[in-house]
XYZ file of C-alpha atoms in Angstrom:
640
model
C 91.959 158.762 75.071
C 91.959 161.029 72.002
C 89.959 163.795 73.651
C 90.788 164.215 77.334
C 88.348 167.059 77.989
C 85.776 166.181 80.662
C 83.301 168.064 82.841
C 84.134 169.103 86.426
C 81.779 166.464 87.829
C 83.308 163.761 85.623
C 86.754 164.774 86.864
C 85.632 164.653 90.499
C 84.257 161.154 89.907
C 87.791 159.940 89.085
C 88.799 160.387 92.733
C 88.259 157.338 94.936
C 87.900 156.987 98.696
C 91.326 156.873 100.345
C 93.207 158.535 97.477
C 96.348 160.592 98.161
C 95.937 163.888 96.339
C 98.354 166.704 95.635
C 97.355 170.144 94.396
C 99.056 173.036 92.641
C 98.979 176.644 93.779
C 100.618 179.435 95.727
C 98.207 181.642 97.708
C 95.667 182.195 94.896
C 97.985 181.670 91.936
C 97.555 178.434 90.007
C 94.935 176.995 92.387
C 92.518 174.604 90.589
C 89.372 176.036 92.190
C 87.002 174.516 89.621
C 88.264 171.035 90.478
C 88.262 171.651 94.226
C 84.717 172.977 94.040
C 83.572 169.923 92.088
C 85.077 167.612 94.727
C 83.391 169.590 97.517
C 80.006 169.485 95.719
C 80.297 165.744 95.183
C 81.170 165.126 98.826
C 78.336 167.311 100.141
C 75.883 165.481 97.907
C 77.124 161.880 98.216
C 79.611 161.811 101.139
C 82.257 160.601 98.677
C 85.182 160.693 98.146
C 86.110 160.054 101.789
C 89.256 159.692 103.870
C 91.544 161.464 101.414
C 95.162 162.287 102.194
C 96.184 165.767 101.058
C 99.868 166.485 100.334
C 100.691 170.099 99.409
C 103.616 172.528 99.540
C 102.588 176.194 99.456
C 99.488 177.657 101.077
C 96.539 177.637 98.663
C 93.638 179.753 99.835
C 92.281 183.182 100.660
C 92.045 182.692 104.418
C 88.283 182.107 104.067
C 86.482 179.769 101.653
C 88.491 179.382 98.463
C 91.316 177.051 97.540
C 91.955 174.099 99.827
C 89.339 175.450 102.244
C 86.829 173.706 99.980
C 88.168 170.392 101.291
C 87.682 171.379 104.941
C 84.843 168.932 105.685
C 84.861 166.182 108.304
C 85.053 162.843 106.555
C 86.424 164.172 103.281
C 89.976 164.362 104.633
C 91.714 161.796 106.823
C 95.241 163.225 106.928
C 97.016 166.321 105.637
C 100.730 166.980 105.177
C 101.425 170.547 104.147
C 103.805 173.478 104.215
C 101.697 176.574 104.915
C 98.357 176.380 106.719
C 97.522 179.992 107.490
C 95.435 180.527 104.336
C 93.337 177.378 104.838
C 91.665 177.877 108.243
C 88.917 175.333 107.571
C 91.449 172.539 107.067
C 93.693 173.865 109.857
C 90.778 173.764 112.320
C 90.220 170.077 111.582
C 93.879 169.362 112.351
C 94.066 171.493 115.507
C 90.857 169.905 116.819
C 92.239 166.406 116.223
C 89.590 165.498 113.640
C 92.235 164.651 111.046
C 95.899 163.671 111.222
C 98.125 166.597 110.308
C 101.768 167.496 109.858
C 103.500 170.764 109.041
C 106.708 170.242 107.038
C 108.932 172.808 105.290
C 107.400 173.968 102.030
C 110.666 173.707 100.137
C 111.246 170.126 101.235
C 107.784 169.086 100.047
C 108.366 170.931 96.767
C 111.706 169.170 96.219
C 110.234 165.841 97.292
C 107.882 165.881 94.274
C 110.930 165.423 92.038
C 112.285 162.554 94.103
C 108.903 160.829 94.107
C 108.725 161.252 90.323
C 112.180 159.683 89.966
C 111.248 156.711 92.121
C 113.697 157.591 94.875
C 112.996 156.518 98.458
C 112.960 160.123 99.669
C 115.068 163.222 100.178
C 117.923 164.196 102.507
C 118.171 167.712 103.882
C 119.435 169.688 106.856
C 116.367 171.892 106.632
C 114.332 171.524 109.805
C 117.130 170.587 112.193
C 116.631 172.045 115.693
C 113.168 173.382 114.797
C 109.744 171.904 115.595
C 110.135 169.758 112.476
C 113.085 167.882 113.996
C 111.841 164.445 115.205
C 113.364 165.276 118.598
C 110.982 168.238 118.796
C 107.773 166.693 117.523
C 108.518 165.914 113.889
C 106.042 168.509 112.623
C 103.004 166.723 114.098
C 100.072 169.075 114.663
C 98.101 166.977 117.134
C 98.306 163.880 119.347
C 96.680 161.505 116.852
C 99.398 162.224 114.270
C 101.826 159.536 115.400
C 103.231 158.091 112.159
C 106.683 159.671 111.614
C 106.935 161.747 108.440
C 110.714 162.145 108.587
C 113.728 160.605 110.301
C 116.886 161.955 111.905
C 119.938 160.136 110.554
C 123.696 160.657 110.498
C 125.941 160.745 107.431
C 129.709 161.096 107.847
C 129.211 162.369 111.349
C 126.678 165.037 110.381
C 123.008 165.102 111.307
C 120.534 165.240 108.424
C 116.809 164.694 108.035
C 115.329 162.055 105.737
C 111.947 162.956 104.211
C 110.418 159.700 102.882
C 108.607 159.601 99.545
C 104.814 159.588 99.568
C 102.753 157.510 97.147
C 100.598 160.072 95.378
C 97.547 158.844 93.444
C 95.849 162.040 92.180
C 97.213 165.392 91.014
C 94.912 168.424 90.690
C 96.792 171.026 88.653
C 96.146 174.180 86.628
C 97.283 175.692 83.357
C 96.036 178.110 80.714
C 95.530 176.223 77.463
C 95.186 172.502 76.727
C 94.952 170.735 73.421
C 92.709 167.711 73.083
C 95.653 165.407 73.835
C 96.244 167.083 77.192
C 99.350 169.148 76.425
C 99.254 172.116 78.802
C 100.633 175.655 78.454
C 100.667 178.299 81.192
C 100.973 181.600 79.324
C 98.408 183.487 81.456
C 99.613 182.105 84.793
C 101.785 184.209 87.101
C 103.833 181.151 88.183
C 104.650 177.638 86.992
C 105.263 176.289 90.526
C 105.667 172.466 90.738
C 103.188 171.351 88.093
C 105.555 169.235 86.005
C 107.133 167.450 88.990
C 103.716 166.772 90.527
C 102.346 165.385 87.284
C 105.365 163.091 86.877
C 105.184 161.916 90.490
C 101.543 160.887 90.175
C 101.757 159.451 86.666
C 104.786 157.303 87.508
C 102.875 155.922 90.498
C 99.999 154.855 88.241
C 97.756 157.674 89.440
C 95.434 160.162 87.762
C 96.494 163.665 86.650
C 93.689 166.199 86.167
C 94.392 169.719 84.898
C 92.097 172.737 84.983
C 92.503 175.238 82.112
C 90.866 178.330 80.629
C 90.534 177.094 77.048
C 91.010 174.239 74.588
C 93.111 174.334 71.417
C 93.134 172.010 68.430
C 95.210 168.883 68.933
C 98.943 169.345 68.242
C 98.509 173.108 67.662
C 100.400 174.316 70.744
C 104.024 175.429 70.448
C 106.221 172.717 71.944
C 108.415 175.267 73.751
C 105.331 176.628 75.535
C 104.119 173.283 76.837
C 104.790 172.989 80.585
C 103.004 169.658 81.171
C 103.222 167.142 78.305
C 100.028 165.358 77.360
C 101.565 161.958 78.133
C 101.286 162.896 81.830
C 97.684 164.150 81.720
C 94.594 161.960 82.073
C 91.827 164.548 82.071
C 91.322 168.242 81.319
C 88.569 170.482 82.706
C 87.651 173.894 81.272
C 86.966 176.205 84.182
C 84.404 178.926 84.633
C 86.178 182.312 84.666
C 85.264 183.025 88.294
C 87.074 179.829 89.356
C 90.198 180.607 87.350
C 91.391 184.004 88.572
C 95.062 184.856 88.051
C 95.324 185.676 91.775
C 92.702 186.022 94.486
C 93.160 189.808 94.352
C 93.518 190.288 90.580
C 91.365 188.525 87.943
C 94.059 189.131 85.336
C 97.045 191.446 84.946
C 99.162 191.030 81.834
C 102.161 192.365 83.782
C 101.966 189.330 86.088
C 102.559 187.055 83.083
C 105.797 189.013 82.520
C 104.965 189.414 78.853
C 104.799 193.201 79.237
C 106.493 195.660 81.579
C 104.090 198.055 83.294
C 104.785 201.794 83.596
C 106.880 202.822 86.584
C 104.844 203.596 89.664
C 102.092 201.077 88.882
C 102.563 199.670 92.377
C 101.843 202.713 94.581
C 104.165 203.758 97.434
C 103.246 202.850 101.012
C 101.960 205.344 103.570
C 104.402 206.234 106.356
C 103.079 203.876 109.021
C 104.629 201.151 111.194
C 104.849 198.828 108.212
C 106.835 201.322 106.148
C 109.067 202.311 109.070
C 110.041 198.652 109.487
C 110.498 198.141 105.743
C 112.702 201.226 105.528
C 114.986 200.044 108.317
C 115.208 196.602 106.714
C 116.165 198.240 103.420
C 119.377 199.550 105.021
C 120.542 195.906 105.085
C 119.975 195.249 101.370
C 123.131 193.901 99.698
C 124.114 195.783 96.561
C 124.313 193.377 93.596
C 123.026 190.660 95.916
C 120.113 188.217 95.767
C 117.340 188.706 98.320
C 114.232 186.796 99.395
C 111.269 188.707 100.790
C 108.782 186.702 102.835
C 105.023 187.116 103.036
C 103.529 189.781 105.287
C 105.632 192.571 106.778
C 108.723 191.937 104.561
C 106.665 192.545 101.411
C 107.029 196.286 102.064
C 110.786 196.144 101.471
C 110.124 195.754 97.736
C 108.065 198.955 97.745
C 110.778 200.850 99.638
C 113.464 199.529 97.293
C 111.398 200.828 94.370
C 110.917 204.220 96.077
C 114.664 204.521 96.621
C 115.639 203.483 93.085
C 117.388 200.329 94.282
C 115.643 197.617 92.259
C 118.236 197.788 89.477
C 121.040 197.290 92.003
C 119.827 194.017 93.542
C 117.738 190.980 92.673
C 114.578 190.377 94.664
C 113.111 186.887 94.651
C 110.129 185.020 96.066
C 110.056 181.312 96.839
C 107.529 180.139 94.210
C 110.099 180.880 91.497
C 110.170 184.634 90.869
C 113.618 186.083 90.132
C 114.133 189.820 89.740
C 111.680 192.672 89.359
C 109.282 193.785 92.084
C 107.281 191.151 93.992
C 103.600 191.891 94.632
C 101.949 191.775 98.046
C 98.750 190.727 99.828
C 96.652 188.156 97.945
C 98.821 188.912 94.876
C 101.868 187.612 96.771
C 103.931 185.249 94.663
C 103.401 187.264 91.487
C 105.836 189.956 90.385
C 106.296 192.543 87.675
C 109.380 193.218 85.543
C 110.972 189.892 86.467
C 114.120 188.452 84.926
C 112.825 184.881 85.104
C 110.158 182.636 86.581
C 111.419 179.127 87.362
C 109.838 176.073 89.040
C 109.393 176.359 92.795
C 111.494 173.254 93.529
C 114.440 174.735 91.610
C 114.105 177.983 93.527
C 114.385 176.074 96.799
C 117.434 174.221 95.447
C 119.055 177.630 94.983
C 117.965 178.812 98.429
C 119.015 175.654 100.270
C 122.404 175.716 98.585
C 123.203 179.157 100.022
C 122.267 181.304 97.026
C 120.600 184.050 99.041
C 122.786 186.941 100.157
C 119.985 188.090 102.448
C 116.459 187.121 103.437
C 113.867 189.312 105.110
C 111.180 187.293 106.893
C 108.285 187.916 109.241
C 108.569 188.136 113.019
C 105.598 186.918 115.054
C 107.370 185.861 118.265
C 111.005 185.976 119.384
C 112.644 184.906 122.624
C 115.755 185.585 124.654
C 117.753 183.034 122.638
C 116.850 184.578 119.281
C 114.437 181.786 118.382
C 111.540 182.888 116.176
C 108.032 181.479 115.885
C 105.810 182.172 112.884
C 104.053 178.813 112.692
C 101.862 178.069 115.746
C 100.137 180.270 118.314
C 97.997 178.234 120.688
C 95.041 177.000 118.620
C 95.991 179.156 115.618
C 97.986 177.210 113.052
C 99.859 179.335 110.526
C 102.410 176.813 109.327
C 106.037 177.340 108.427
C 105.744 177.624 104.656
C 109.172 178.244 103.135
C 110.360 180.041 106.265
C 112.562 177.198 107.539
C 114.308 176.589 104.210
C 114.986 180.289 103.734
C 115.954 181.253 107.290
C 118.379 178.353 107.773
C 120.302 178.933 104.564
C 120.441 182.690 103.835
C 123.880 184.236 104.334
C 122.332 187.104 106.299
C 118.915 187.275 107.887
C 116.554 190.100 108.840
C 113.342 189.460 110.773
C 110.685 192.151 110.437
C 107.648 192.765 112.624
C 106.012 195.167 115.040
C 107.200 195.112 118.652
C 103.727 194.239 119.980
C 100.622 192.882 118.252
C 96.846 193.442 118.244
C 95.881 197.080 118.467
C 99.243 198.815 118.126
C 98.886 202.382 116.875
C 101.778 204.753 116.259
C 102.370 208.238 114.971
C 105.378 209.117 112.853
C 106.046 212.834 113.207
C 108.865 215.307 113.649
C 111.446 212.722 112.656
C 110.488 210.367 115.472
C 107.992 207.799 116.708
C 105.180 208.040 119.257
C 103.207 205.085 120.613
C 99.533 206.098 120.617
C 98.150 202.729 121.668
C 100.232 199.741 122.728
C 99.495 196.337 121.246
C 97.678 193.890 123.513
C 100.057 190.984 122.904
C 103.776 190.854 123.603
C 105.984 189.369 120.897
C 109.339 189.232 122.716
C 108.948 186.369 125.185
C 111.178 184.274 127.475
C 110.428 181.291 125.193
C 108.548 181.102 121.907
C 105.590 178.724 121.616
C 107.175 176.875 118.701
C 110.689 177.083 117.252
C 110.384 177.823 113.532
C 113.868 179.354 113.466
C 116.572 178.220 115.860
C 118.517 181.222 117.122
C 120.856 178.999 119.102
C 121.768 177.059 115.949
C 122.261 180.258 113.924
C 124.463 181.810 116.613
C 126.539 178.641 116.847
C 127.052 178.636 113.064
C 127.828 182.365 112.932
C 124.861 183.415 110.796
C 124.326 187.229 110.952
C 120.765 187.903 112.184
C 118.960 191.121 113.151
C 115.399 191.714 114.344
C 113.749 194.940 113.136
C 110.696 196.519 114.738
C 109.166 199.969 114.402
C 110.777 201.141 117.644
C 114.045 199.240 117.992
C 116.494 196.792 116.457
C 118.051 193.678 118.018
C 121.046 191.609 116.965
C 121.640 187.900 117.565
C 124.722 187.097 119.658
C 125.990 183.805 121.152
C 124.540 185.039 124.452
C 121.104 185.913 123.070
C 119.406 189.085 121.850
C 121.283 192.382 122.037
C 119.440 195.694 121.727
C 121.413 197.854 119.284
C 119.133 200.672 118.093
C 116.179 202.660 119.396
C 113.833 204.978 117.500
C 113.841 208.715 118.181
C 111.003 209.525 120.587
C 110.939 206.068 122.200
C 111.555 205.670 125.937
C 113.835 202.695 126.585
C 112.320 201.660 129.910
C 108.647 202.360 129.211
C 108.356 201.367 125.538
C 110.829 198.461 125.343
C 112.175 196.962 128.553
C 108.828 197.075 130.391
C 107.345 194.953 127.588
C 110.070 192.272 127.686
C 109.984 189.661 130.441
C 113.622 188.819 129.765
C 115.795 191.920 129.286
C 118.114 191.968 126.268
C 121.848 192.580 126.315
C 122.544 196.322 126.126
C 126.015 197.677 125.427
C 126.114 200.600 123.000
C 122.681 201.836 121.977
C 122.387 203.956 118.825
C 119.456 205.914 117.409
C 117.723 204.487 114.368
C 118.424 206.682 111.316
C 116.199 209.765 111.487
C 115.465 209.568 107.743
C 113.332 206.473 108.395
C 110.772 208.654 110.179
C 110.488 211.457 107.617
C 108.134 211.708 104.642
C 110.881 212.452 102.129
C 112.785 209.692 100.368
C 115.846 208.550 102.315
C 118.376 208.746 99.441
C 119.362 205.240 100.422
C 121.147 204.763 97.093
C 123.829 207.130 98.354
C 124.426 204.957 101.428
C 124.282 201.546 99.790
C 126.147 202.452 96.619
C 128.645 204.659 98.485
C 127.964 207.494 96.060
C 129.138 209.951 98.695
C 132.593 208.395 99.096
C 134.401 211.314 97.394
C 132.887 213.627 100.019
C 134.113 211.359 102.819
C 137.789 211.567 101.849
C 139.282 215.043 102.365
C 142.930 216.140 102.269
C 144.088 219.379 103.926
C 147.304 220.071 102.029
C 148.267 222.992 104.287
C 148.357 220.718 107.362
C 149.272 217.614 105.363
C 146.362 215.901 107.072
C 143.838 213.399 105.651
C 140.312 213.245 107.075
C 138.337 210.019 106.551
C 134.682 210.243 107.545
C 133.187 206.753 107.840
C 130.302 207.874 110.059
C 127.159 205.739 109.585
C 128.796 203.733 106.787
C 127.914 200.070 106.468
C 130.758 197.932 105.175
C 129.107 194.641 104.244
C 131.307 193.075 101.593
C 134.812 192.965 100.199
C 133.471 195.028 97.287
C 132.684 197.790 99.798
C 136.222 197.532 101.187
C 137.630 197.834 97.687
C 135.580 200.981 96.985
C 136.890 202.657 100.128
C 140.465 201.664 99.298
C 140.186 203.076 95.773
C 138.713 206.343 97.064
C 141.543 206.850 99.577
C 144.263 205.843 97.132
C 142.811 208.177 94.531
C 143.504 211.118 96.859
C 146.763 209.986 98.471
C 148.475 208.847 95.258
C 148.286 212.384 93.845
C 149.851 213.931 96.977
C 153.697 213.964 97.086
C 154.038 213.408 100.850
C 152.915 210.925 103.457
C 150.020 212.254 105.529
C 148.691 212.227 109.074
C 145.231 210.725 109.262
C 142.126 211.208 111.408
C 139.381 208.609 110.927
C 135.783 209.033 112.114
C 134.190 205.654 112.918
C 131.076 207.029 114.659
C 128.185 204.585 114.097
C 130.205 202.824 111.394
C 129.375 199.156 110.952
C 131.836 196.660 109.562
C 130.521 193.165 108.997
C 132.240 190.437 110.975
C 133.008 188.516 107.786
C 134.873 191.490 106.238
C 136.789 192.772 109.292
C 139.940 190.955 108.192
C 139.702 192.368 104.677
C 139.244 195.842 106.162
C 142.291 195.393 108.381
C 144.398 194.271 105.416
C 143.245 197.283 103.414
C 144.140 199.706 106.248
C 147.550 198.102 106.733
C 148.303 198.473 103.024
C 147.337 202.150 103.039
C 149.398 202.815 106.170
C 152.531 201.354 104.596
C 152.132 203.367 101.394
C 150.740 206.737 102.449
C 150.357 207.377 106.210
C 152.494 208.872 108.963
C 150.610 209.031 112.224
C 147.025 207.796 112.293
C 144.367 208.264 114.931
C 140.761 207.160 115.074
C 137.695 208.074 117.079
C 134.308 206.467 117.728
C 131.635 207.327 120.271
C 130.808 203.644 120.572
C 132.882 201.696 123.087
C 131.930 198.543 121.170
C 133.347 199.980 117.936
C 136.570 200.981 119.701
C 136.884 197.429 121.011
C 136.163 195.974 117.575
C 138.853 198.141 115.975
C 141.370 197.074 118.614
C 140.586 193.441 117.845
C 140.805 194.063 114.092
C 144.342 195.430 114.334
C 146.012 193.280 117.025
C 149.504 193.963 115.724
C 149.109 197.734 115.964
C 149.388 200.044 118.885
C 146.116 201.770 118.073
C 145.154 205.256 119.098
C 141.363 205.146 119.278
C 139.603 207.991 121.033
C 136.032 208.828 121.919
C 135.878 212.266 120.264
C 137.402 214.105 117.324
C 139.006 216.691 119.594
C 140.856 213.970 121.506
C 142.036 212.444 118.241
C 143.206 215.815 116.933
C 145.119 216.590 120.106
C 147.001 213.295 119.738
C 148.192 214.262 116.248
C 149.270 217.656 117.544
C 151.310 215.999 120.289
C 149.152 217.178 123.228
């Protein structure tokens, strides 16, 4: 076919009853709406094509009528296997009502499976999904009772459990690009993402199927730059030129050159958030950001962390990512989610999930819809409402540290942030901390067993995952523990030492979080009184997360002690200091080294009994002197 350009109706006519179709898109980015509309129009008029199987990874819709919602007609679809369903309520309703077969599988696994299908492999092996609702022992991702054909298998390899996701035979791909030449070579220069287009096209073409691509414009044959071509013409059977209204860059933005990452917008183009519950939560989550680390921010509440990081001047000190392939810069939010400005790179979605699944994320911040006493989290199914897991399972299982973000209650919650504290004006109608979640999207028991650090951040308190379940660790100023927290939890959390959330979170001014995370104030925390020959180390409210943090502290102390001709007595303030479990040993080694080189007597104090216990465990070979107050510590040095 020398000229592959056809009309939308001609493209729709290529789809036969019973075909297995796959579509491109992420929220509203890269969704072939012209093609989907043509299929819907043909079905409404002729009742064909019928009984299609739809296989998709990311959610593709606006939560109303666009995207895959156009396929939400009885008879058009027979079965659907997808990653995120929350944006396609018309299709989700068919599955929940048992009018079609439906399965919810991890978005990343579907994305990676396109490659394996293209290569002719029997399927894909992964640990993603174990001990969640996707696990065949827990339903295998089936949405209703008529969905009985297994879509994955539990197997064992070298004594370890893994899941096998079988290959699907795909017969039609509906994709989207920017420019096509007459031979079907496709570029994507005005798209915000490249997603899985190449892998999907290969998977369908190698199965003898039909690949149809929607574009904005046609170029002369062989005139496109080879380096710009994302889908070679040898994989494309037909090209459709879309109407502009069916080819928006995102469902919120018709076109923004900054989303193509060919320009960098002026600073402040994405406005700061108002100080509401969303920003309070995002600010507290931002305290966990790893300097020089790689972070994933999920859809919904976690999106605000990017805005806070920009407010606090932190974007240059970490790398934010989003699962469709964005690396670096500042991710967008709402119906722009998936796009980003000032990125370092945009890679295929399946490669991004390779990086995530392999442990590349230093931290992930994900949404919190329901949590239970075991630390399990549900974001995927709430009675008849089907949201779907999306990339949540891939990301939450494999991030080195995990932060869940969400309000404490839902539906109608109103708060006031004033005078450095929080007031509940109207409590939400629905509780989110339950004895058991409705569906396990994240297994807290598995994470605790494997030692994954997990915290749960709300506007009024913070929890931490322990082997014995949820532990309440922080409470917001102005919040009553019994009335505002415990009375709204059917299963009480573990409570040992309870600290106040940082007061800066509840003030209009910027938090100067760069000082905390970059330890810019370290010189002020190390003070030597030469008249008393006494060193004061103030580690109050410090967060020691990595060996790099330990090294910074060591260098700051050595810088002072090495210039002093005598050994010194030391008082250390550990009030509200937090040392990560994975760096406690490095911290202990650092302290031991300093003691041998520079210290005489050393005493420590911490108001937290838990911190005193942790320090005792960190230095088992020492006879530690750890007190509750500074005055007690000082009296010890003075021999009282």
